[in-house]
Coordinates of C-alpha atoms and ligand atoms in Angstrom, one line a residue:
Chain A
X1 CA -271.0 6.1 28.0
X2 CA -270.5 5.3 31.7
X3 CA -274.6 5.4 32.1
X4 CA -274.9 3.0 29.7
X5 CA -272.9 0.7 30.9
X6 CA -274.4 1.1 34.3
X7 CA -277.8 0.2 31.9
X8 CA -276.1 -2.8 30.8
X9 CA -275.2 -4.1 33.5
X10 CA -278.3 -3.6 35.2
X11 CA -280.2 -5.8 32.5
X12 CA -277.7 -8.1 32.9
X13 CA -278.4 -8.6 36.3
X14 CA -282.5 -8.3 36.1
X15 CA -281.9 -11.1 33.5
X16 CA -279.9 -13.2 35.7
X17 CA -281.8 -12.8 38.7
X18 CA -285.5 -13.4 36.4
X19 CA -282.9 -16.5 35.5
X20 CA -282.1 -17.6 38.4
X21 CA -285.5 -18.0 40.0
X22 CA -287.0 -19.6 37.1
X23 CA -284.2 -22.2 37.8
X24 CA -284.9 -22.7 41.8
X25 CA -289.2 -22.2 40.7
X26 CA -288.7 -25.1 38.0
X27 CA -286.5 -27.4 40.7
X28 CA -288.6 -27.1 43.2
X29 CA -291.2 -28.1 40.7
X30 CA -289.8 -30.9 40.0
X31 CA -289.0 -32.0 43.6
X32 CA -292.8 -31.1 44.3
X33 CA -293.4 -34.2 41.7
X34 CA -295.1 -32.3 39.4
X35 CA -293.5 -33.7 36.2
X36 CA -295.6 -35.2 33.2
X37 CA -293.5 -38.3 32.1
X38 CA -295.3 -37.9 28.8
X39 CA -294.2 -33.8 27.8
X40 CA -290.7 -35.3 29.1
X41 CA -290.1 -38.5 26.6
X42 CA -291.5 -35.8 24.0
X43 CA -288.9 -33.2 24.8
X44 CA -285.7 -35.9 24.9
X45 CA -286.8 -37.6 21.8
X46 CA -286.7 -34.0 19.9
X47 CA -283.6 -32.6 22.3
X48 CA -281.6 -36.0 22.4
X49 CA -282.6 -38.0 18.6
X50 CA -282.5 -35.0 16.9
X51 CA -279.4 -33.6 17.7
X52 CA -277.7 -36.6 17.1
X53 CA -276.6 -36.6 13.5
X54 CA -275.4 -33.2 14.7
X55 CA -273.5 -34.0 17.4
X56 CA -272.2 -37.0 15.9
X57 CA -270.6 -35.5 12.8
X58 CA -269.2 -32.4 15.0
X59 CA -267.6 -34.8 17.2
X60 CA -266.1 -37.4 15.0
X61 CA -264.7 -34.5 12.8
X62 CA -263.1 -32.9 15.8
X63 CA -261.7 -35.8 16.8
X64 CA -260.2 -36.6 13.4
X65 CA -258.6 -33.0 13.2
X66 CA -257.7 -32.7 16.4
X67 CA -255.5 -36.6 15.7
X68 CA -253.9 -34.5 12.4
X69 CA -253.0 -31.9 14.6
X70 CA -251.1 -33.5 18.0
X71 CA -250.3 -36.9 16.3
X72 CA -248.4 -35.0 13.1
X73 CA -246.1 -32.9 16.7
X74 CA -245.9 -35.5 18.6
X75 CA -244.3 -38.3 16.1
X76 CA -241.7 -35.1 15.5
X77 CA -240.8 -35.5 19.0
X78 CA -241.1 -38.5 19.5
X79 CA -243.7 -39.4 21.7
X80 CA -245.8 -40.9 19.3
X81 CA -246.8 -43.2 22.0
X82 CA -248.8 -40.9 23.9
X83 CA -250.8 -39.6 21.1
X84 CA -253.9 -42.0 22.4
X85 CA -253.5 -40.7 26.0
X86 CA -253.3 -37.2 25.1
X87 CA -256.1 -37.4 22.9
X88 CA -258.1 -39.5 25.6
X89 CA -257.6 -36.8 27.9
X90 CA -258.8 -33.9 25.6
X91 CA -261.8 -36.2 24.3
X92 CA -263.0 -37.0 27.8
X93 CA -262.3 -33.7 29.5
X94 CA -263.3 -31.1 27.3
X95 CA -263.2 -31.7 23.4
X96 CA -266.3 -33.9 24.1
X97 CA -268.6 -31.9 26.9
X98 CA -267.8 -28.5 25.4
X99 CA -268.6 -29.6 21.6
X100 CA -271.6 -31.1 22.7
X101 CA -272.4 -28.2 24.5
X102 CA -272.1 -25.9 21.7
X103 CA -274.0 -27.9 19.3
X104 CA -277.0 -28.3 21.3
X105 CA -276.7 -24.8 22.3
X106 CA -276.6 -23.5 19.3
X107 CA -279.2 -25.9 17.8
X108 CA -282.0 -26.6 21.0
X109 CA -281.8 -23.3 23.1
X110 CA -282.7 -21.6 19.6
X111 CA -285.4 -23.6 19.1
X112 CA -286.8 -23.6 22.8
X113 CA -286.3 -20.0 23.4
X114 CA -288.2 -19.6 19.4
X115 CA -290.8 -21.5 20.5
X116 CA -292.1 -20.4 23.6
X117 CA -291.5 -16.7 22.5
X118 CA -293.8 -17.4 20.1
X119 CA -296.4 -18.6 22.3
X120 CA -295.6 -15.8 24.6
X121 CA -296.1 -13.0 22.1
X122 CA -299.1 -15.1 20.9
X123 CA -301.2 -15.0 23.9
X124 CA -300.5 -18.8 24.4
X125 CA -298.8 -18.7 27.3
X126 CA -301.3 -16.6 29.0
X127 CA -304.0 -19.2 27.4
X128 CA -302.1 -21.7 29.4
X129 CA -302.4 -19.5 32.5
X130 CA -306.0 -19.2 31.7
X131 CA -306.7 -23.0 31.8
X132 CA -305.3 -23.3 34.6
X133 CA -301.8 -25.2 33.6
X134 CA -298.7 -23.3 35.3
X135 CA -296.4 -22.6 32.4
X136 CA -293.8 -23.6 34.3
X137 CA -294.7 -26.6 34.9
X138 CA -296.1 -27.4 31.5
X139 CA -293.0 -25.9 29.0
X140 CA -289.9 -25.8 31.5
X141 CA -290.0 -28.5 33.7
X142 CA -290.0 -30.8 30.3
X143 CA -287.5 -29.4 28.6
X144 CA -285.0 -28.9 31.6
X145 CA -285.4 -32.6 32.4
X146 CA -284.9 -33.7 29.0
X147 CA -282.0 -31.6 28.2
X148 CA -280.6 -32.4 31.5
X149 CA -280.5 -36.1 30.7
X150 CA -279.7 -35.9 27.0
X151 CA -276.7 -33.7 27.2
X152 CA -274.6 -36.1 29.1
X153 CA -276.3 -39.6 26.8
X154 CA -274.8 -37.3 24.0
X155 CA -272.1 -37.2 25.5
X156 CA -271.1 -40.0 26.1
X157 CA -271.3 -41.0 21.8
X158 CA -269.5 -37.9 21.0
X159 CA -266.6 -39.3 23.5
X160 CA -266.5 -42.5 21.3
X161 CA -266.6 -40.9 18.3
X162 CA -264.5 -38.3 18.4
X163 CA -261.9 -40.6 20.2
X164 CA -262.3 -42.7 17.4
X165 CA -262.2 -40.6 15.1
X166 CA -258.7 -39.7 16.5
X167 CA -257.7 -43.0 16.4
X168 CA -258.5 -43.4 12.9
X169 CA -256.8 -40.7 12.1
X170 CA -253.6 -41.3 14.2
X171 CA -253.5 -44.9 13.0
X172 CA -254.7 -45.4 9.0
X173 CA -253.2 -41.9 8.5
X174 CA -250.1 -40.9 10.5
X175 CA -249.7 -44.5 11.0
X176 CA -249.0 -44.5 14.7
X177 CA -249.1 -48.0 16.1
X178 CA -252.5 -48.6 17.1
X179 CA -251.4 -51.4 19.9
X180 CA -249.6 -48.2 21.8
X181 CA -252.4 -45.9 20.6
X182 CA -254.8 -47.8 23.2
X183 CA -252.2 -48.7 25.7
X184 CA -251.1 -45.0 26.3
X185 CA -255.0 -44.2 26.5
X186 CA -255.5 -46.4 28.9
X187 CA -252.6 -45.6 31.4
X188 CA -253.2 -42.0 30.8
X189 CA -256.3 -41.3 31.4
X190 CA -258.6 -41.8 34.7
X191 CA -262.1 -43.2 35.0
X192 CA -262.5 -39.2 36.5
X193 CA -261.9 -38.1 33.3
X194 CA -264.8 -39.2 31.8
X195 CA -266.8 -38.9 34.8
X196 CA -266.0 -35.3 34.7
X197 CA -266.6 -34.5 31.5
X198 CA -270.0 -36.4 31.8
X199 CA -271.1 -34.3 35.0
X200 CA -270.0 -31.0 32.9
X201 CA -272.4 -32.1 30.2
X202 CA -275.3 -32.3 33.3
X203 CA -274.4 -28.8 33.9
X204 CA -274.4 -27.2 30.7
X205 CA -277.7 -29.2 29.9
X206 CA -279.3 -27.2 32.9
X207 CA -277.5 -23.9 31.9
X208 CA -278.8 -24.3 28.1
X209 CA -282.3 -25.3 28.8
X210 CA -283.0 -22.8 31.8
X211 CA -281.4 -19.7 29.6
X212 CA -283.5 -21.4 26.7
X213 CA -286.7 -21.2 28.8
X214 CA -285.9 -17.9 30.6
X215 CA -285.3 -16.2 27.1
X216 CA -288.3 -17.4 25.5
X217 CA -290.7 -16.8 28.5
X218 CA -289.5 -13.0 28.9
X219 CA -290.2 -12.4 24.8
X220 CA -291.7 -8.9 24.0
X221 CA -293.0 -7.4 21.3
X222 CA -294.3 -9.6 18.0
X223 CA -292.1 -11.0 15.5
X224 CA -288.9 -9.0 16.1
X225 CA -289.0 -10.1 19.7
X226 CA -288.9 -13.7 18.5
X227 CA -286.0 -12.9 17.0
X228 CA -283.9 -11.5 19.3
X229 CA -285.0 -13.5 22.4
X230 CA -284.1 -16.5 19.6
X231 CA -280.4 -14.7 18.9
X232 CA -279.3 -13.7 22.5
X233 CA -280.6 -17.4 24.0
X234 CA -277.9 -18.8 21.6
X235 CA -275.0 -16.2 23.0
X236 CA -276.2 -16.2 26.3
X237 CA -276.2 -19.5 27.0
X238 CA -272.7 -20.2 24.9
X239 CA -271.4 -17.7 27.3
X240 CA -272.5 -19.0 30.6
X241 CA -271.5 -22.2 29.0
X242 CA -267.4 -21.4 28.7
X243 CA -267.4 -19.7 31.8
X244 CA -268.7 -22.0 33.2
X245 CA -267.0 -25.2 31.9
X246 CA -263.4 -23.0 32.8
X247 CA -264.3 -22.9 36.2
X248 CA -265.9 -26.7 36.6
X249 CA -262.7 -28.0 34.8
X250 CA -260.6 -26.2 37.2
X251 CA -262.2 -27.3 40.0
X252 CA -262.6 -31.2 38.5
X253 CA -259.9 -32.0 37.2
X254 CA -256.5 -30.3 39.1
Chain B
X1 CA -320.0 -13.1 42.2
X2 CA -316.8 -10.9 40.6
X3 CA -316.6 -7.5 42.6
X4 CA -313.8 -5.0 41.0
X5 CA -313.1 -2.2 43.5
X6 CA -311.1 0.8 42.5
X7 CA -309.1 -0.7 40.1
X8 CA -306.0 1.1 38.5
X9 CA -303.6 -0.2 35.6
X10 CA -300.8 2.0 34.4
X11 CA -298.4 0.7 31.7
X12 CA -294.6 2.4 32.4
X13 CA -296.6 5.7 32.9
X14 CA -299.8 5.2 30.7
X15 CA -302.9 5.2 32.4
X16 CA -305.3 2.8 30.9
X17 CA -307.6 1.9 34.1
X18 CA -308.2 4.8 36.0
X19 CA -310.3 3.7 39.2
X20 CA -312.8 1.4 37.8
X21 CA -315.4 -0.1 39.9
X22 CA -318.4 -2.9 39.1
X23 CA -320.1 -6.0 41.2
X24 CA -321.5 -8.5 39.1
X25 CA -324.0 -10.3 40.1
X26 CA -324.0 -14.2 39.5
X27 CA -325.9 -14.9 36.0
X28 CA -325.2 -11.7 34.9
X29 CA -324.0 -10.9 31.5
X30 CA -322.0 -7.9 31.9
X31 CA -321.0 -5.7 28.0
X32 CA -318.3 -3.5 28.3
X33 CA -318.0 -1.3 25.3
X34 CA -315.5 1.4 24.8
X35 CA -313.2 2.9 21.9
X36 CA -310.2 1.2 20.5
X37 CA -307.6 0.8 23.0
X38 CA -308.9 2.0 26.1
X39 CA -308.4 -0.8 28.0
X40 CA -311.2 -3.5 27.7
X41 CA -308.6 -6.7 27.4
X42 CA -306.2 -5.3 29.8
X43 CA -309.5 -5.7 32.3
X44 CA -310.0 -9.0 31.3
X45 CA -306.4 -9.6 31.7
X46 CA -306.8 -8.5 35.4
X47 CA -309.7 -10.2 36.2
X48 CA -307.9 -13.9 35.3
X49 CA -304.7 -12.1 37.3
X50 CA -302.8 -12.4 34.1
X51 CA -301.7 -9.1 34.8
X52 CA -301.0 -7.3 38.1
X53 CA -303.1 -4.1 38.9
X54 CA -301.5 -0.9 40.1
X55 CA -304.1 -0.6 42.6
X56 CA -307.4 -1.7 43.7
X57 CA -308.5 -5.2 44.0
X58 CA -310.9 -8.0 42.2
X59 CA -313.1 -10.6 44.4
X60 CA -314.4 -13.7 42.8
X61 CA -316.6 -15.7 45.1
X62 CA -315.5 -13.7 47.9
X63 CA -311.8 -14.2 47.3
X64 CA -309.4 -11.5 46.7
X65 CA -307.5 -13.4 43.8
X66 CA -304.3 -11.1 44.4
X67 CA -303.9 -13.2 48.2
X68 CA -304.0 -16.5 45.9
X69 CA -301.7 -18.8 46.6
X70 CA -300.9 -20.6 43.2
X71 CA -302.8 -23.5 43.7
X72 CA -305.6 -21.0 44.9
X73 CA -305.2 -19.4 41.4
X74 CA -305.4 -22.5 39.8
X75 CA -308.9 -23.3 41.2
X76 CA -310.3 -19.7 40.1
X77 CA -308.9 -20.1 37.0
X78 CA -310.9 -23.5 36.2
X79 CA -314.1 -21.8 37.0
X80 CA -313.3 -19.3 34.2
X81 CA -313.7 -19.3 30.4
X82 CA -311.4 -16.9 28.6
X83 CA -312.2 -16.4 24.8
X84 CA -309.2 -14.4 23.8
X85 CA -309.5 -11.4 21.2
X86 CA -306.4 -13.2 19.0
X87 CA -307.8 -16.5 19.4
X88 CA -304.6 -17.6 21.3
X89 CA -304.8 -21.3 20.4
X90 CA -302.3 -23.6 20.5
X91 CA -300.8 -23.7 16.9
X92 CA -298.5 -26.8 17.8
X93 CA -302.1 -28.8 18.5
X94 CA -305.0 -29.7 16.8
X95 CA -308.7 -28.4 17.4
X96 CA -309.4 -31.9 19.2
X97 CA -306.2 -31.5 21.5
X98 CA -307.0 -27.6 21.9
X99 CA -310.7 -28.0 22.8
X100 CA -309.6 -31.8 25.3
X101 CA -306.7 -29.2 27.5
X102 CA -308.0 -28.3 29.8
X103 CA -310.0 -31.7 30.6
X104 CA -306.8 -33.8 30.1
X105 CA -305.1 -31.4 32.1
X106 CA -307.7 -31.8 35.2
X107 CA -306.7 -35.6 35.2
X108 CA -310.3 -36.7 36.0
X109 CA -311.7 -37.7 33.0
X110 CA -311.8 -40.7 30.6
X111 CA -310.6 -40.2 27.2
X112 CA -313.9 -41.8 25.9
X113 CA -315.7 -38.7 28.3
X114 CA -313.2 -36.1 26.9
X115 CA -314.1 -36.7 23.2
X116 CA -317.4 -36.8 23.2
X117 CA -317.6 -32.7 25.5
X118 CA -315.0 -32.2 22.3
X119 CA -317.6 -33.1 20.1
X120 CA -320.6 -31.4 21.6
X121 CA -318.8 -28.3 22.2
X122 CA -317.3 -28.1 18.2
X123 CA -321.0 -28.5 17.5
X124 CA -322.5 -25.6 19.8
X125 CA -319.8 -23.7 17.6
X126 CA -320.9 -24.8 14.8
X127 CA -317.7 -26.7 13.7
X128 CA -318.7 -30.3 13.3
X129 CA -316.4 -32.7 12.5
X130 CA -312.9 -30.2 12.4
X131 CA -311.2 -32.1 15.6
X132 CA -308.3 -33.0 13.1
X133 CA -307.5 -29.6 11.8
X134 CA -304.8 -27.6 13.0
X135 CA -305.2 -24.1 13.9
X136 CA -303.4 -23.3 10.9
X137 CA -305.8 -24.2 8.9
X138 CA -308.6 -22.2 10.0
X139 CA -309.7 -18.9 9.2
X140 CA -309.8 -16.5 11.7
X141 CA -313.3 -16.7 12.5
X142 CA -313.2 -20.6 12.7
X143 CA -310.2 -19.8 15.4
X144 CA -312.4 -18.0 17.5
X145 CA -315.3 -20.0 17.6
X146 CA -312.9 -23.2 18.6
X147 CA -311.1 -21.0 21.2
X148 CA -315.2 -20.4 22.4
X149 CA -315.4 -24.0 22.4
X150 CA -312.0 -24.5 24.3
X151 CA -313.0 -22.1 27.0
X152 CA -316.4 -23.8 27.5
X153 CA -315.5 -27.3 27.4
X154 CA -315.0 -27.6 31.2
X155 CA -318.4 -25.6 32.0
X156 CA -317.0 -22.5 33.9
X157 CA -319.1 -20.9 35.3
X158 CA -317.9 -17.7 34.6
X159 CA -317.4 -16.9 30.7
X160 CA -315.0 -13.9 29.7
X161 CA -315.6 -12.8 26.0
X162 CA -313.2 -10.7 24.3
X163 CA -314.4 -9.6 21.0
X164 CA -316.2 -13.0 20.3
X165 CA -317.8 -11.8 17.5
X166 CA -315.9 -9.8 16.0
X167 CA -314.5 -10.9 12.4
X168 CA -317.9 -13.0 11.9
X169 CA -320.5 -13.2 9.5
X170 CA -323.9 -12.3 10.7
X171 CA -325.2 -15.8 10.6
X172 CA -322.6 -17.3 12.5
X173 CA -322.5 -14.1 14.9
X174 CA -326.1 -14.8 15.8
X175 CA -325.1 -18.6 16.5
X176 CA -322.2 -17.2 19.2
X177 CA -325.3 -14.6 20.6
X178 CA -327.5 -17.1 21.1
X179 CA -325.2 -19.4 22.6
X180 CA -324.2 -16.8 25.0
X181 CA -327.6 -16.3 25.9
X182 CA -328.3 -20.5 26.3
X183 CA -325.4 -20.4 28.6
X184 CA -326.6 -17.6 31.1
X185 CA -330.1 -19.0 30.4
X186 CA -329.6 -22.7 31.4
X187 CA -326.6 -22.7 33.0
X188 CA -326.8 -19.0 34.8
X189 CA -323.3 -18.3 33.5
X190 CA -322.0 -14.8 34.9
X191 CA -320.6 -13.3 31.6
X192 CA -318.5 -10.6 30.4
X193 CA -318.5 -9.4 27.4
X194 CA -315.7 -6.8 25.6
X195 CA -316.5 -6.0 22.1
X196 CA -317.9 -3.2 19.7
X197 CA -319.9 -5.3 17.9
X198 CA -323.4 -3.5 18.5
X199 CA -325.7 -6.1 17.3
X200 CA -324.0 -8.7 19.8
X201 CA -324.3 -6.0 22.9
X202 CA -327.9 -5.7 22.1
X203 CA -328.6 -9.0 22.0
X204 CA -326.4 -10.3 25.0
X205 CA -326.1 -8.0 27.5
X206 CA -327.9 -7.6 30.7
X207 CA -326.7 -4.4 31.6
X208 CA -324.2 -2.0 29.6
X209 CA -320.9 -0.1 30.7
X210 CA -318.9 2.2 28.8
X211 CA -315.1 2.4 29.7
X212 CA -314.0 5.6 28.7
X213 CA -310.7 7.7 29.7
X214 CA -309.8 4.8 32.0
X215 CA -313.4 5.4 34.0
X216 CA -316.5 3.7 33.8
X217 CA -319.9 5.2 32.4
X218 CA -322.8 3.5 34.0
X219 CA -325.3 3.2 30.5
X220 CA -327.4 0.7 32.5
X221 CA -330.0 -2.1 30.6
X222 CA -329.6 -2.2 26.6
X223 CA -332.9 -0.4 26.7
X224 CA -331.7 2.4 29.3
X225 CA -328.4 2.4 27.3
X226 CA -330.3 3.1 23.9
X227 CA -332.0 6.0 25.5
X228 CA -328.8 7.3 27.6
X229 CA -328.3 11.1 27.3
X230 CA -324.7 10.7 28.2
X231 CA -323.1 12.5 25.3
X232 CA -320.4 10.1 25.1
X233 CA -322.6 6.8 25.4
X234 CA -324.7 8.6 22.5
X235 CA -321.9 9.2 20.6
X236 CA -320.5 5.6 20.5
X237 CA -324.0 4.2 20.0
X238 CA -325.0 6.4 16.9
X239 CA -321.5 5.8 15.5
X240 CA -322.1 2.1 15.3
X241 CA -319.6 1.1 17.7
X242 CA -316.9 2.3 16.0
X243 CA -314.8 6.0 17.8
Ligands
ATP301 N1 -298.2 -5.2 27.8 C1 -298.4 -3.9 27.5 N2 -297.4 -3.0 27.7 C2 -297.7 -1.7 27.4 N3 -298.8 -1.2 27.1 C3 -299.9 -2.0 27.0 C4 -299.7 -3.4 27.2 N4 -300.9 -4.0 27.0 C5 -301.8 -3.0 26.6 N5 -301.2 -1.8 26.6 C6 -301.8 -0.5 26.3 O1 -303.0 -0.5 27.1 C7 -304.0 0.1 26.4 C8 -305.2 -0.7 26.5 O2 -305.0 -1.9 25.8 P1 -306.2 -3.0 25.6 O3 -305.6 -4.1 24.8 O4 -306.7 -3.3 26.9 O5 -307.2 -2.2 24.7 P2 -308.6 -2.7 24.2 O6 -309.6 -1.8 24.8 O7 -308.8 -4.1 24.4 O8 -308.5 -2.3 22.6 P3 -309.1 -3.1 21.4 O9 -310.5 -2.8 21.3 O10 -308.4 -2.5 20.2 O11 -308.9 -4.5 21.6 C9 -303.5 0.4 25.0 O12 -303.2 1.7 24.9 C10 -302.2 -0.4 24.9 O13 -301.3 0.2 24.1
MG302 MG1 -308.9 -5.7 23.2

């Protein structure tokens, strides 16, 4: 029991630390200017276009539930004037980042981590080597940029949508006055908000894609290996992610 | 040109490469035949540093490719063909984008330059006019005659064959040995050449070594290798190729 634990643990950190260098190899790639413009715009158009229907619906739903649920308490108490603010706050903060973050975790680190750990257990990736293109530099380095800039662009629409989405809620449905709906969010919340909530996107874009990238480039062993580098690139990185956004919020916005 | 020296590759405890050593010269086409399994990829794997040995070390052009830096590697790399034994091309691009990598990849060539080596290279492969396919498409034999065109559309001048022949018909089998042979002919390609396929070792190979156990048995020109009284040489040979 104890031993395997100690086994567990022990992957865990081989995996974090075969992590972790892949992320400081693929920045200093990138600071090194090796970067193909063209694999980039290829990787945001699939990351960023694609996921948008996604992201979209996720967030505007959210937002609408999330309306039924504080708007329905807070005209009981009362406060039905801060129903915009509140919601703001949530949107901007965390109802926004995190969403977006699970949806594109969910959706793009599966598909990264399927597709290079196909053309790992393929002989591809050692083609690559073969011709003389670093992997690295070739696979990674696109997808981190892209899904480092897309994350936060997707953001930012999931932040109007799903505040809207509240608002249509809160307005057409629990009928709080939309006048105080937009004056409350407006005192309530500060520009840092959403700045906040846009940097955590930043981060979680580099957590996803790296983890993605990481999972997919360590695949062994055929089909089945596909699989489960496929599976635990989803959990992993929706892990890392709500650790990781506990702490960031913490620190951002006391 | 390559020089192996006391090379040794264990996998978590299994020995495949047991001490091999081999200089080849440049122009030579090298066959190294050997049962199912005992290793003949994993040495081509080693050679392209693809894989790390457990011991010994491999020169090409008088540089020990384990003290590479990576841009070092990079540059020894170019100067090598690889023909995989699975083919190994890139499903997510056609034969035109497979065959243009490495080109587009150097940066120094026109994309009017680039399609017409694609061209010319489909054609020495006998696949004229199949730029547009995708890998997919192709049977298995088709795959590794484009991944023989991939790996000689920048000229290396070092070709590494794994099983090139293998999975072809006669006819076309002959094209690849004859091709083999027009490249160390014309161009004095140094060549390697992993397979079982008899017919192709005949007809390729300049001298002959037999990996077995994880060592090397020197069987020396086809002619000398035909004659061999090496028990184990003899047994391979008479079997067809097949242990
Ligand atoms: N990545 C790996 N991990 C563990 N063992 C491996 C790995 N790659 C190869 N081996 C083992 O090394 C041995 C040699 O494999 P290799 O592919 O070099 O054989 P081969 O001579 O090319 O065989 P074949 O003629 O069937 O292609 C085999 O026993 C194989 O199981
Ligand atoms: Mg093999």
């Amino acid at each position: 029991m104890i031993e395997k634990l100690g086994h567990a643990t022990l992957d865990f950190l081989e995996e974090f630390g075969r992590t972790s260098q892949l992320f400081l190899n693929t920045i200093a790639s990138i600071l090194s200017g090796k970067t193909n413009p063209r694999l980039v715009i290829e990787q945001m158009v699939k990351i960023g276009i694609d996921s948008l229907p996604i992201a979209l619906t996720s967030a505007a739903f959210v937002g609408m539930v999330f309306a039924v649920q504080i708007a329905t308490e807070f005209v009981r108490f009362g406060a039905s004037k801060y129903v915009g603010g509140v919601m703001g706050i949530a949107v901007a903060r965390e109802l926004a980042p995190a969403l977006t973050g699970v949806v594109i975790a969910s959706r793009v680190a599966a598909a990264i981590a399927a597709e290079i750990g196909t053309m790992k257990v393929t002989e591809q990736i050692d083609a690559l080597n073969a011709l003389g293109t670093n992997p690295v530099r070739y696979l990674v380095i696109p997808r981190f940029i892209a899904c480092t800039l897309m994350l936060p662009i997707l953001t930012i629409f999931a932040d109007i949508l799903c505040f809207f989405g509240g608002y249509v809620v809160s307005v057409y449905l629990i009928k709080i006055n939309a006048v105080d709906y937009m004056n409350s969010a407006q005192q309530l919340m500060k520009y840092s908000d959403v700045y906040g909530g846009i940097f955590k996107s930043l981060i979680f874009g580099m957590i996803i894609s790296i983890i993605a990238c990481s999972k997919g480039l360590g695949t062994k062993g055929g089909a089945k290996g596909v699989g489960e580098a496929t599976t635990s690139s989803v959990v992993a990185s929706l892990m890392a992610l709500f650790v990781v956004n506990y702490f960031l919020s913490v620190l951002l916005f006391k | 040109m390559i020089k192996i020296k006391d090379l040794h590759k264990n996998y978590n405890g299994l020995v495949v490469l047991n001490g091999v050593s081999v200089d080849i010269p440049e122009g030579e086409t090298l066959a190294v035949i050997g049962p199912s399994g005992c290793g003949k990829s994993t040495l081509l794997r080693l050679i392209l540093r693809l894989e790390e040995p457990t011991k010994g070390s491999i020169e090409i052009d008088g540089q020990n490719i384990a003290r590479l830096s990576e841009d070092g590697l990079i540059k020894i790399r170019r100067k090598i063909g690889m023909v995989f034994q699975s083919a190994a091309l890139f499903d997510s691009m056609s034969v035109y984008e497979n065959v243009a990598f490495a080109l587009r990849e150097q940066n120094h060539f026109t994309e009017a330059e680039i399609k017409k080596v694609v061209k010319q290279k489909l054609e020495l492969v006998e696949l004229p006019g199949k730029e547009n396919v995708m890998p997919s498409e192709l049977s298995g034999g088709m795959q590794k005659r484009v991944s023989i065109a991939r790996a000689l559309a920048f000229d290396p001048r070092i070709i590494l064959y794994d099983e090139p022949t293998t999975g072809l018909d006669p006819v076309t089998s002959t094209t690849i040995e004859n091709l083999i042979n027009k490249l160390s002919r014309e161009l004095k390609v140094t060549s390697i050449i992993v397979t079982h396929q008899l017919s192709t070792i005949f007809r390729t190979a300049h001298r002959i070594i037999m990996l077995d156990q994880g060592r090397f048995i020197l069987g020396g020109t086809v002619a000398e290798t035909k004659r061999s009284d090496n028990p184990i040489i003899k047994k391979f040979i008479t079997a067809g190729g097949e242990t």
